[in-house]
Each structure stands twice: as structure tokens, then as C-alpha cells.
PDB file of C-alpha atoms in Angstrom:
ATOM      1  CA  MET D 932    -174.509 -27.879 -63.595  1.00  0.00           C
ATOM      2  CA  ILE D 933    -177.570 -28.251 -65.804  1.00  0.00           C
ATOM      3  CA  PRO D 934    -179.263 -25.087 -67.099  1.00  0.00           C
ATOM      4  CA  ALA D 935    -181.872 -23.557 -64.967  1.00  0.00           C
ATOM      5  CA  GLY D 936    -185.368 -23.448 -66.478  1.00  0.00           C
ATOM      6  CA  GLU D 937    -188.475 -25.347 -67.457  1.00  0.00           C
ATOM      7  CA  TYR D 938    -188.274 -28.471 -69.487  1.00  0.00           C
ATOM      8  CA  HIS D 939    -190.980 -30.252 -71.435  1.00  0.00           C
ATOM      9  CA  TYR D 940    -190.399 -33.850 -72.672  1.00  0.00           C
ATOM     10  CA  GLU D 941    -192.515 -36.314 -74.610  1.00  0.00           C
ATOM     11  CA  ILE D 942    -192.184 -40.000 -74.078  1.00  0.00           C
ATOM     12  CA  ARG D 943    -193.112 -42.261 -76.927  1.00  0.00           C
ATOM     13  CA  ARG D 944    -193.233 -46.075 -77.712  1.00  0.00           C
ATOM     14  CA  GLY D 945    -193.038 -46.345 -81.310  1.00  0.00           C
ATOM     15  CA  ALA D 946    -195.242 -43.699 -82.780  1.00  0.00           C
ATOM     16  CA  ASP D 947    -197.525 -43.706 -79.528  1.00  0.00           C
ATOM     17  CA  LEU D 948    -197.337 -40.829 -77.078  1.00  0.00           C
ATOM     18  CA  VAL D 949    -197.308 -42.687 -73.653  1.00  0.00           C
ATOM     19  CA  ALA D 950    -196.413 -39.853 -71.159  1.00  0.00           C
ATOM     20  CA  THR D 951    -195.309 -36.207 -70.831  1.00  0.00           C
ATOM     21  CA  GLU D 952    -192.886 -34.879 -68.380  1.00  0.00           C
ATOM     22  CA  ASP D 953    -192.598 -31.278 -67.120  1.00  0.00           C
ATOM     23  CA  ASP D 954    -189.401 -30.641 -65.121  1.00  0.00           C
ATOM     24  CA  ARG D 955    -187.950 -27.427 -63.559  1.00  0.00           C
ATOM     25  CA  PHE D 956    -184.428 -26.656 -62.295  1.00  0.00           C
ATOM     26  CA  SER D 957    -184.148 -23.455 -60.140  1.00  0.00           C
ATOM     27  CA  ASN D 958    -182.290 -22.344 -56.986  1.00  0.00           C
ATOM     28  CA  ASN D 959    -180.678 -25.757 -56.412  1.00  0.00           C
ATOM     29  CA  GLU D 960    -183.959 -27.482 -56.627  1.00  0.00           C
ATOM     30  CA  ILE D 961    -185.107 -30.237 -59.128  1.00  0.00           C
ATOM     31  CA  SER D 962    -188.787 -30.776 -59.546  1.00  0.00           C
ATOM     32  CA  GLY D 963    -190.845 -32.581 -62.100  1.00  0.00           C
ATOM     33  CA  ILE D 964    -193.966 -34.464 -62.858  1.00  0.00           C
ATOM     34  CA  ARG D 965    -194.623 -37.372 -65.404  1.00  0.00           C
ATOM     35  CA  ARG D 966    -198.156 -37.686 -66.544  1.00  0.00           C
ATOM     36  CA  PHE D 967    -199.302 -40.814 -68.309  1.00  0.00           C
ATOM     37  CA  VAL D 968    -201.541 -40.492 -71.447  1.00  0.00           C
ATOM     38  CA  GLY D 969    -205.022 -41.947 -71.203  1.00  0.00           C
ATOM     39  CA  SER D 970    -205.112 -42.200 -67.473  1.00  0.00           C
ATOM     40  CA  SER D 971    -204.833 -40.015 -64.270  1.00  0.00           C
ATOM     41  CA  ASP D 972    -201.578 -41.762 -63.330  1.00  0.00           C
ATOM     42  CA  SER D 973    -198.725 -39.518 -62.516  1.00  0.00           C
ATOM     43  CA  PHE D 974    -195.353 -39.516 -60.721  1.00  0.00           C
ATOM     44  CA  GLU D 975    -193.702 -36.374 -59.402  1.00  0.00           C
ATOM     45  CA  ALA D 976    -190.628 -35.700 -57.407  1.00  0.00           C
ATOM     46  CA  THR D 977    -188.734 -32.721 -55.927  1.00  0.00           C
ATOM     47  CA  ALA D 978    -185.033 -32.718 -54.896  1.00  0.00           C
ATOM     48  CA  THR D 979    -182.893 -30.176 -52.960  1.00  0.00           C
ATOM     49  CA  LEU D 980    -179.187 -30.196 -53.961  1.00  0.00           C
ATOM     50  CA  ASP D 981    -176.395 -29.462 -51.522  1.00  0.00           C
ATOM     51  CA  GLU D 982    -173.599 -27.011 -52.001  1.00  0.00           C
ATOM     52  CA  ASN D 983    -171.723 -29.525 -54.197  1.00  0.00           C
ATOM     53  CA  GLY D 984    -174.655 -30.104 -56.372  1.00  0.00           C
ATOM     54  CA  MET D 985    -175.512 -33.434 -55.038  1.00  0.00           C
ATOM     55  CA  VAL D 986    -179.013 -34.516 -53.987  1.00  0.00           C
ATOM     56  CA  ALA D 987    -179.496 -33.967 -50.357  1.00  0.00           C
ATOM     57  CA  ARG D 988    -183.311 -34.478 -49.884  1.00  0.00           C
ATOM     58  CA  VAL D 989    -185.981 -35.958 -52.166  1.00  0.00           C
ATOM     59  CA  THR D 990    -189.831 -36.008 -51.890  1.00  0.00           C
ATOM     60  CA  ALA D 991    -191.798 -38.165 -54.275  1.00  0.00           C
ATOM     61  CA  ARG D 992    -195.452 -38.968 -54.899  1.00  0.00           C
ATOM     62  CA  TYR D 993    -197.041 -41.603 -57.164  1.00  0.00           C
ATOM     63  CA  SER D 994    -200.719 -41.674 -58.055  1.00  0.00           C
ATOM     64  CA  ARG D 995    -202.619 -44.390 -59.859  1.00  0.00           C
ATOM     65  CA  GLY D 996    -206.393 -43.803 -59.867  1.00  0.00           C
ATOM     66  CA  PRO D 997    -207.598 -43.489 -56.394  1.00  0.00           C
ATOM     67  CA  PHE D 998    -204.397 -45.113 -55.053  1.00  0.00           C
ATOM     68  CA  SER D 999    -201.425 -42.867 -54.050  1.00  0.00           C
ATOM     69  CA  ARG D1000    -198.148 -43.159 -52.160  1.00  0.00           C
ATOM     70  CA  SER D1001    -195.558 -40.649 -51.065  1.00  0.00           C
ATOM     71  CA  ALA D1002    -192.039 -40.805 -49.913  1.00  0.00           C
ATOM     72  CA  THR D1003    -189.416 -38.462 -48.237  1.00  0.00           C
ATOM     73  CA  TYR D1004    -185.679 -39.237 -48.200  1.00  0.00           C
ATOM     74  CA  GLU D1005    -182.549 -37.571 -46.869  1.00  0.00           C
ATOM     75  CA  ALA D1006    -179.080 -38.328 -48.012  1.00  0.00           C
ATOM     76  CA  ASN D1007    -176.025 -38.294 -45.708  1.00  0.00           C
ATOM     77  CA  THR D1008    -172.480 -39.399 -46.376  1.00  0.00           C
ATOM     78  CA  ASP D1009    -173.192 -43.029 -46.950  1.00  0.00           C
ATOM     79  CA  PHE D1010    -176.970 -43.704 -47.086  1.00  0.00           C
ATOM     80  CA  LEU D1011    -180.161 -42.448 -48.494  1.00  0.00           C
ATOM     81  CA  ARG D1012    -182.767 -42.941 -45.778  1.00  0.00           C
ATOM     82  CA  GLY D1013    -186.467 -42.183 -45.639  1.00  0.00           C
ATOM     83  CA  THR D1014    -190.119 -43.427 -45.290  1.00  0.00           C
ATOM     84  CA  VAL D1015    -192.683 -44.431 -47.720  1.00  0.00           C
ATOM     85  CA  SER D1016    -196.422 -43.824 -46.700  1.00  0.00           C
ATOM     86  CA  ALA D1017    -199.287 -45.620 -48.581  1.00  0.00           C
ATOM     87  CA  MET D1018    -202.894 -46.553 -47.306  1.00  0.00           C
ATOM     88  CA  GLY D1019    -202.179 -45.533 -43.738  1.00  0.00           C
ATOM     89  CA  SER D1020    -198.850 -47.420 -43.306  1.00  0.00           C
ATOM     90  CA  ARG D1021    -195.350 -46.250 -43.230  1.00  0.00           C
ATOM     91  CA  THR D1022    -192.189 -48.242 -44.081  1.00  0.00           C
ATOM     92  CA  VAL D1023    -188.643 -47.327 -43.491  1.00  0.00           C
ATOM     93  CA  GLU D1024    -186.391 -47.484 -46.530  1.00  0.00           C
ATOM     94  CA  THR D1025    -182.515 -47.263 -46.655  1.00  0.00           C
ATOM     95  CA  ALA D1026    -180.264 -47.554 -49.778  1.00  0.00           C
ATOM     96  CA  LYS D1027    -176.500 -47.243 -49.755  1.00  0.00           C
ATOM     97  CA  LEU D1028    -174.908 -44.328 -51.775  1.00  0.00           C
ATOM     98  CA  GLY D1029    -172.154 -45.196 -54.257  1.00  0.00           C
ATOM     99  CA  ARG D1030    -168.762 -43.563 -54.301  1.00  0.00           C
ATOM    100  CA  TYR D1031    -170.155 -40.620 -56.349  1.00  0.00           C
ATOM    101  CA  ARG D1032    -173.153 -40.233 -54.159  1.00  0.00           C
ATOM    102  CA  GLU D1033    -175.610 -40.289 -57.199  1.00  0.00           C
ATOM    103  CA  VAL D1034    -179.389 -40.569 -56.793  1.00  0.00           C
ATOM    104  CA  ASP D1035    -181.670 -41.622 -59.596  1.00  0.00           C
ATOM    105  CA  CYS D1036    -185.373 -40.862 -59.150  1.00  0.00           C
ATOM    106  CA  GLY D1037    -186.678 -41.651 -62.592  1.00  0.00           C
ATOM    107  CA  LEU D1038    -187.111 -38.041 -64.016  1.00  0.00           C
ATOM    108  CA  MET D1039    -184.863 -36.717 -66.789  1.00  0.00           C
ATOM    109  CA  LEU D1040    -183.131 -34.029 -64.749  1.00  0.00           C
ATOM    110  CA  PHE D1041    -181.748 -36.585 -62.433  1.00  0.00           C
ATOM    111  CA  LYS D1042    -179.975 -38.336 -65.458  1.00  0.00           C
ATOM    112  CA  ALA D1043    -178.887 -34.786 -66.681  1.00  0.00           C
ATOM    113  CA  LEU D1044    -177.387 -34.144 -63.201  1.00  0.00           C
ATOM    114  CA  MET D1045    -175.424 -37.282 -63.237  1.00  0.00           C
ATOM    115  CA  ILE D1046    -174.124 -36.541 -66.627  1.00  0.00           C
ATOM    116  CA  ALA D1047    -173.209 -33.088 -65.418  1.00  0.00           C
ATOM    117  CA  HIS D1048    -171.222 -34.468 -62.573  1.00  0.00           C
ATOM    118  CA  THR D1049    -169.521 -36.973 -64.979  1.00  0.00           C
ATOM    119  CA  ARG D1050    -168.335 -34.107 -67.199  1.00  0.00           C
ATOM    120  CA  ALA D1051    -167.239 -31.908 -64.254  1.00  0.00           C
ATOM    121  CA  ARG D1052    -165.087 -34.778 -63.057  1.00  0.00           C
ATOM    122  CA  GLY D1053    -163.537 -34.985 -66.488  1.00  0.00           C
ATOM    123  CA  GLN D1054    -164.649 -38.729 -66.877  1.00  0.00           C
ATOM    124  CA  THR D1055    -165.645 -40.366 -70.025  1.00  0.00           C
ATOM    125  CA  ARG D1056    -167.013 -43.393 -68.031  1.00  0.00           C
ATOM    126  CA  TRP D1057    -167.792 -44.765 -64.633  1.00  0.00           C
ATOM    127  CA  THR D1058    -169.320 -47.650 -63.008  1.00  0.00           C
ATOM    128  CA  SER D1059    -170.713 -47.201 -59.492  1.00  0.00           C
ATOM    129  CA  ARG D1060    -173.620 -47.962 -57.310  1.00  0.00           C
ATOM    130  CA  VAL D1061    -176.496 -45.520 -57.502  1.00  0.00           C
ATOM    131  CA  ALA D1062    -179.221 -45.060 -54.867  1.00  0.00           C
ATOM    132  CA  THR D1063    -182.476 -45.323 -57.016  1.00  0.00           C
ATOM    133  CA  ILE D1064    -185.978 -44.426 -56.108  1.00  0.00           C
ATOM    134  CA  ASP D1065    -188.407 -46.570 -58.079  1.00  0.00           C
ATOM    135  CA  PRO D1066    -191.112 -44.257 -59.703  1.00  0.00           C
ATOM    136  CA  SER D1067    -193.972 -46.723 -59.198  1.00  0.00           C
ATOM    137  CA  THR D1068    -193.307 -48.099 -55.719  1.00  0.00           C
ATOM    138  CA  LEU D1069    -191.184 -45.173 -54.366  1.00  0.00           C
ATOM    139  CA  THR D1070    -188.914 -47.690 -52.623  1.00  0.00           C
ATOM    140  CA  ALA D1071    -185.069 -47.030 -52.649  1.00  0.00           C
ATOM    141  CA  GLN D1072    -182.616 -49.574 -53.621  1.00  0.00           C
ATOM    142  CA  THR D1073    -178.886 -49.562 -54.700  1.00  0.00           C
ATOM    143  CA  HIS D1074    -178.138 -50.701 -58.159  1.00  0.00           C
ATOM    144  CA  LYS D1075    -174.713 -50.838 -59.921  1.00  0.00           C
ATOM    145  CA  LYS D1076    -174.836 -48.718 -63.080  1.00  0.00           C
ATOM    146  CA  THR D1077    -172.573 -47.575 -65.842  1.00  0.00           C
ATOM    147  CA  CYS D1078    -172.359 -44.423 -67.712  1.00  0.00           C
ATOM    148  CA  ARG D1079    -169.915 -43.876 -70.593  1.00  0.00           C
ATOM    149  CA  GLN D1080    -169.296 -41.525 -73.476  1.00  0.00           C
ATOM    150  CA  LYS D1081    -170.171 -43.034 -76.855  1.00  0.00           C
ATOM    151  CA  ASP D1082    -166.981 -43.478 -78.834  1.00  0.00           C
ATOM    152  CA  GLY D1083    -166.325 -40.539 -81.232  1.00  0.00           C
ATOM    153  CA  HIS D1084    -169.352 -38.603 -79.754  1.00  0.00           C
ATOM    154  CA  GLU D1085    -168.692 -35.904 -77.214  1.00  0.00           C
ATOM    155  CA  ARG D1086    -172.382 -35.340 -76.380  1.00  0.00           C
ATOM    156  CA  ILE D1087    -173.872 -38.842 -76.553  1.00  0.00           C
ATOM    157  CA  PHE D1088    -173.643 -41.047 -73.382  1.00  0.00           C
ATOM    158  CA  ILE D1089    -174.596 -44.751 -72.984  1.00  0.00           C
ATOM    159  CA  TYR D1090    -176.303 -45.381 -69.658  1.00  0.00           C
ATOM    160  CA  GLU D1091    -176.966 -48.803 -68.331  1.00  0.00           C
ATOM    161  CA  PRO D1092    -179.409 -48.553 -65.508  1.00  0.00           C
ATOM    162  CA  ARG D1093    -179.876 -52.297 -65.005  1.00  0.00           C
ATOM    163  CA  MET D1094    -178.135 -55.518 -66.363  1.00  0.00           C
ATOM    164  CA  GLY D1095    -179.235 -55.942 -70.064  1.00  0.00           C
ATOM    165  CA  ASP D1096    -180.861 -52.515 -70.387  1.00  0.00           C
ATOM    166  CA  GLU D1097    -179.203 -49.633 -72.197  1.00  0.00           C
ATOM    167  CA  GLU D1098    -180.165 -46.063 -72.992  1.00  0.00           C
ATOM    168  CA  GLU D1099    -178.508 -43.740 -75.328  1.00  0.00           C
ATOM    169  CA  ILE D1100    -178.671 -40.116 -74.026  1.00  0.00           C
ATOM    170  CA  GLU D1101    -177.820 -37.127 -76.228  1.00  0.00           C
ATOM    171  CA  ILE D1102    -177.171 -33.712 -74.569  1.00  0.00           C
ATOM    172  CA  ASP D1103    -176.765 -30.415 -76.280  1.00  0.00           C
ATOM    173  CA  GLU D1104    -173.839 -27.948 -75.791  1.00  0.00           C
ATOM    174  CA  ALA D1105    -175.384 -26.505 -72.616  1.00  0.00           C
ATOM    175  CA  GLY D1106    -175.782 -30.106 -70.984  1.00  0.00           C
ATOM    176  CA  ARG D1107    -179.587 -30.355 -71.502  1.00  0.00           C
ATOM    177  CA  ILE D1108    -180.869 -33.802 -72.437  1.00  0.00           C
ATOM    178  CA  VAL D1109    -182.412 -33.493 -75.813  1.00  0.00           C
ATOM    179  CA  ARG D1110    -182.939 -37.218 -76.702  1.00  0.00           C
ATOM    180  CA  VAL D1111    -183.104 -40.570 -75.005  1.00  0.00           C
ATOM    181  CA  LEU D1112    -183.521 -43.869 -76.779  1.00  0.00           C
ATOM    182  CA  ASP D1113    -183.595 -47.170 -74.873  1.00  0.00           C
ATOM    183  CA  ASN D1114    -183.269 -50.854 -76.041  1.00  0.00           C
ATOM    184  CA  THR D1115    -186.981 -51.289 -75.686  1.00  0.00           C
ATOM    185  CA  GLY D1116    -187.830 -48.737 -78.333  1.00  0.00           C
ATOM    186  CA  THR D1117    -188.956 -45.944 -75.914  1.00  0.00           C
ATOM    187  CA  ARG D1118    -188.015 -42.511 -77.080  1.00  0.00           C
ATOM    188  CA  ILE D1119    -187.779 -39.448 -74.936  1.00  0.00           C
ATOM    189  CA  VAL D1120    -187.498 -36.087 -76.711  1.00  0.00           C
ATOM    190  CA  LEU D1121    -187.017 -32.468 -75.395  1.00  0.00           C
ATOM    191  CA  LYS D1122    -189.978 -30.608 -76.927  1.00  0.00           C
ATOM    192  CA  SER D1123    -189.340 -27.140 -75.375  1.00  0.00           C
ATOM    193  CA  PHE D1124    -187.036 -25.319 -72.851  1.00  0.00           C
ATOM    194  CA  ALA D1125    -187.646 -21.918 -71.145  1.00  0.00           C
ATOM    195  CA  ALA D1126    -184.744 -20.436 -69.372  1.00  0.00           C
ATOM    196  CA  GLY D1127    -185.449 -19.086 -65.938  1.00  0.00           C
TER     197      GLY D1127
END
């Protein structure tokens, strides 16, 4: 499992700070908010984990200026099901869970949780469907993703969220994500951590 506490990340594109992310893991609950620099835009999510450390329930909210939408999802054995509410309307969303029942909601602790599960299973790589909640639309879809340990590097993983995309994720000895670099030049760095 990932270490409990409060995480603060900076997200940069080149030298420019584009967003910050504040996450927390405590009492089998992941929560976090990503705020975008130069605007009031934000994305936040909270997930409850089951007794096996898998995502059981997710609530999410996206705000862009005066516009906002929210979503609630529940995971069962085979599917992630929920509703998205925006501008007075509600839509029902369903995404199939893959064999490892992983859920990616766009925040760093969701990726850290997937890597923790990978290490707990003793795997150095996997390819599977992952139920993914899009941070800007909050809709859920299932995508095939790959995660593998980089050759010769015990704490660096290569994550392929979509065809043609690649992220290099570095964790520390405790399993915290300390650095992410993707193929577009976006860099995410852990700036502080407070245990708790």
C-alpha cells in the first residue's frame, strides 16, 4: 500500500508551472485536488478503497469558470457504474473493469496505487484494461494500458495510458511517486510529503 499522508506535487511543462496537486491518503481513502495556474479551473476526486485496497467508490468534480460537473461511481466485480451531473442533466456511465480491477482517475495517488498493486503481485509488467475517469469530462471509459518496470531500474516504471503515450514514473523506497515525465515534456515532481 502507498504511505499515508499528504502529498504536494508541481506540474510543469518546460519551465512553466501549469498546475499543482494536493493529495491525501488516510483510512483507506484517497482524495486530491488539482488546481490550474492562472485560472480558477480545478479537478478533485475522492475514492474509498475496499478491504483489498481496490477502488470501491469514487466521487469527482471538475470546475472551469462558472461551469462545473460532478460524478459518482461504484465498482462491483465487473463494472464501474455511475452518473455524471452537469447543467441540470444527469447521464449514466458504465465502464468495464479489467482483470486487475484497476481504476485511474487522473490524480497521482491512483497511479501510485496501481504500481503498489503491481509490486504486491510480484509483477514486473502487465497489460490490462483499466477503467478510466476522464478528469475534464468525468465520463468513464475502459482503455487497455501497460505498466512495466524499466530494465535495470527497480523503482522506475513505464506506464502507457494510451496508444502512443508514455510516462516514466519514479517511486521512492516507500512507494511514493517522486517524479513523472511524459513524452510531451510534462513533468510532475513531489515537492513535499507529510506523514499522517
